[in-house]
CSV table of C-alpha atoms in Angstrom, one decimal:
chain,number,residue,atom,x,y,z
A,1,MET,CA,8.6,31.4,-35.0
A,2,ARG,CA,7.8,28.0,-33.4
A,3,PRO,CA,9.4,28.0,-29.9
A,4,ALA,CA,9.3,24.2,-29.4
A,5,ALA,CA,10.9,23.6,-32.8
A,6,GLN,CA,13.5,26.2,-32.1
A,7,ILE,CA,14.4,24.6,-28.7
A,8,LEU,CA,14.5,21.1,-30.1
A,9,THR,CA,16.6,22.2,-33.1
A,10,ALA,CA,19.0,24.0,-30.7
A,11,LEU,CA,19.2,21.0,-28.4
A,12,ALA,CA,19.9,18.6,-31.3
A,13,ALA,CA,22.6,20.9,-32.7
A,14,GLY,CA,24.2,21.3,-29.3
A,15,LEU,CA,24.2,17.6,-28.6
A,16,THR,CA,25.7,16.9,-32.0
A,17,PHE,CA,28.3,19.6,-31.5
A,18,GLY,CA,29.2,18.3,-28.0
A,19,LEU,CA,29.4,14.7,-29.3
A,20,GLY,CA,31.7,15.8,-32.1
A,21,LEU,CA,33.9,17.7,-29.6
A,22,ALA,CA,34.2,14.6,-27.4
A,23,LEU,CA,34.9,12.2,-30.3
A,24,SER,CA,37.5,14.5,-31.8
A,25,GLY,CA,39.5,14.9,-28.5
A,26,MET,CA,38.8,18.6,-28.1
A,27,LEU,CA,37.6,18.0,-24.5
A,28,ASP,CA,41.2,16.9,-23.5
A,29,PRO,CA,43.2,20.0,-22.5
A,30,ALA,CA,46.5,18.1,-22.8
A,31,ARG,CA,45.7,17.2,-26.4
A,32,VAL,CA,44.7,20.7,-27.3
A,33,ARG,CA,47.9,22.1,-25.7
A,34,GLY,CA,49.8,19.5,-27.7
A,35,PHE,CA,48.2,20.8,-30.9
A,36,LEU,CA,49.1,24.4,-30.0
A,37,ASP,CA,52.8,23.4,-29.1
A,38,VAL,CA,54.1,23.9,-32.7
A,39,THR,CA,57.7,24.3,-31.6
A,40,GLY,CA,57.7,21.3,-29.2
A,41,ALA,CA,55.9,18.0,-29.2
A,42,TRP,CA,53.3,19.1,-31.7
A,43,ASP,CA,50.2,16.8,-32.1
A,44,PRO,CA,48.8,17.6,-35.6
A,45,SER,CA,45.7,15.4,-35.2
A,46,LEU,CA,43.4,18.4,-34.2
A,47,ALA,CA,44.3,20.0,-37.5
A,48,PHE,CA,41.8,17.6,-39.1
A,49,VAL,CA,39.1,18.7,-36.6
A,50,LEU,CA,39.9,22.3,-37.6
A,51,ALA,CA,39.7,21.5,-41.3
A,52,GLY,CA,36.4,19.7,-40.8
A,53,ALA,CA,35.0,22.7,-38.8
A,54,VAL,CA,36.0,25.2,-41.4
A,55,SER,CA,34.5,23.0,-44.2
A,56,VAL,CA,31.2,22.7,-42.4
A,57,SER,CA,31.1,26.4,-41.6
A,58,ALA,CA,31.9,27.3,-45.3
A,59,LEU,CA,29.2,25.0,-46.4
A,60,GLY,CA,26.7,26.6,-44.0
A,61,TYR,CA,27.5,30.1,-45.3
A,62,ALA,CA,27.2,28.9,-48.9
A,63,VAL,CA,23.8,27.3,-48.2
A,64,SER,CA,22.6,30.4,-46.3
A,65,ARG,CA,23.2,32.6,-49.3
A,66,ARG,CA,20.7,30.4,-51.3
A,67,LEU,CA,18.0,30.6,-48.7
A,68,ARG,CA,15.6,33.4,-47.9
A,69,ALA,CA,15.6,32.7,-44.2
A,70,PRO,CA,16.5,29.9,-41.7
A,71,ALA,CA,13.9,27.3,-40.9
A,72,PHE,CA,12.9,28.7,-37.5
A,73,GLU,CA,13.8,32.4,-37.7
A,74,SER,CA,12.6,35.2,-39.8
A,75,ARG,CA,16.2,36.2,-41.0
A,76,PHE,CA,19.8,35.2,-40.9
A,77,ALA,CA,22.1,37.0,-38.4
A,78,ILE,CA,25.5,37.1,-40.3
A,79,PRO,CA,28.2,39.3,-38.9
A,80,SER,CA,29.3,42.1,-41.3
A,81,GLY,CA,32.4,43.4,-39.5
A,82,ARG,CA,35.6,43.2,-41.4
A,83,ARG,CA,37.7,45.8,-39.7
A,84,ILE,CA,40.7,44.7,-37.7
A,85,ASP,CA,40.9,47.1,-34.8
A,86,ARG,CA,42.5,47.2,-31.3
A,87,PRO,CA,39.6,45.5,-29.4
A,88,LEU,CA,39.6,42.6,-32.0
A,89,VAL,CA,43.4,42.1,-31.7
A,90,LEU,CA,43.4,42.3,-27.9
A,91,GLY,CA,40.4,39.9,-27.7
A,92,ALA,CA,42.2,37.5,-30.0
A,93,VAL,CA,45.4,37.7,-27.9
A,94,LEU,CA,43.4,37.1,-24.7
A,95,PHE,CA,41.5,34.2,-26.3
A,96,GLY,CA,44.7,32.6,-27.6
A,97,ALA,CA,46.5,33.0,-24.3
A,98,GLY,CA,43.6,31.5,-22.4
A,99,TRP,CA,43.3,28.6,-24.8
A,100,GLY,CA,47.0,27.9,-24.7
A,101,LEU,CA,47.3,28.0,-21.0
A,102,SER,CA,44.1,26.1,-20.1
A,103,GLY,CA,43.6,23.9,-23.2
A,104,PHE,CA,39.9,24.9,-23.4
A,105,CYS,CA,38.0,27.3,-25.6
A,106,PRO,CA,34.3,28.1,-24.8
A,107,GLY,CA,32.5,25.3,-26.7
A,108,PRO,CA,34.6,22.4,-25.6
A,109,ALA,CA,34.7,23.8,-22.0
A,110,VAL,CA,30.9,23.8,-21.8
A,111,ALA,CA,30.8,20.3,-23.3
A,112,ALA,CA,33.5,19.2,-20.8
A,113,LEU,CA,31.3,20.2,-17.9
A,114,SER,CA,29.7,16.7,-18.5
A,115,THR,CA,33.0,15.2,-17.1
A,116,GLY,CA,32.3,16.7,-13.7
A,117,LEU,CA,35.9,17.7,-13.2
A,118,VAL,CA,36.6,20.7,-10.9
A,119,PRO,CA,39.2,22.4,-13.2
A,120,VAL,CA,36.6,22.5,-16.0
A,121,ALA,CA,34.0,24.0,-13.7
A,122,LEU,CA,36.5,26.6,-12.6
A,123,PHE,CA,37.4,27.5,-16.2
A,124,VAL,CA,33.7,27.9,-17.2
A,125,ALA,CA,33.1,30.0,-14.1
A,126,ALA,CA,36.0,32.3,-15.0
A,127,MET,CA,34.9,32.4,-18.6
A,128,LEU,CA,31.4,33.5,-17.5
A,129,ALA,CA,32.9,36.1,-15.3
A,130,GLY,CA,35.0,37.4,-18.1
A,131,MET,CA,31.9,37.5,-20.4
A,132,ALA,CA,30.0,39.5,-17.8
A,133,LEU,CA,33.0,41.9,-17.3
A,134,HIS,CA,33.1,42.4,-21.1
A,135,ARG,CA,29.4,43.1,-21.3
A,136,LEU,CA,29.8,45.8,-18.5
A,137,ALA,CA,32.9,47.3,-20.2
A,138,THR,CA,31.3,47.5,-23.7
A,139,ARG,CA,27.9,49.0,-22.8
A,140,PRO,CA,27.4,52.3,-24.6
A,141,SER,CA,28.1,54.1,-21.3
A,142,GLY,CA,31.0,51.8,-20.6
A,143,LEU,CA,34.6,51.7,-21.7
A,144,GLY,CA,34.1,50.4,-25.3
A,145,SER,CA,31.4,50.3,-27.9
A,146,ALA,CA,28.8,47.7,-28.4
A,147,PRO,CA,29.4,45.1,-31.1
A,148,THR,CA,27.5,45.5,-34.4
A,149,SER,CA,25.9,42.9,-36.6
A,150,ALA,CA,24.9,42.7,-40.2
A,151,PRO,CA,21.6,44.0,-41.4
A,152,ALA,CA,19.0,41.3,-42.0
A,153,ARG,CA,18.7,39.9,-45.4
């Protein structure tokens, strides 16, 4: 609707998200791997970060049900898929393996680019290459099918 307001809102949300990731320790791959090492030297501190993220997300979905539309868009785009299929399971396995091996998931990796560390840049480059490969593989004429989203409300 209002492009400048959309851009400023997205920038503010992104900066807030990145700051939260930095303050919570999610930019430190060693800490993330410690959280994922449930059979070894488990670091449970990131469980509080996860609980906070789930709480904020749940609150956001609850608020969205009471609104007609978001502030700077004409409708909400809420996923409707509930089916657990092979692509979902394979994607989850690949995501989990990548997260466990590298200590990064997409959001924190992009935020960690601010550190200027080469391993972070390599991870983000590999992530972008993987996203491009996925896009090519899931085009209607490609190997898979395109993802679907919920109808607007």
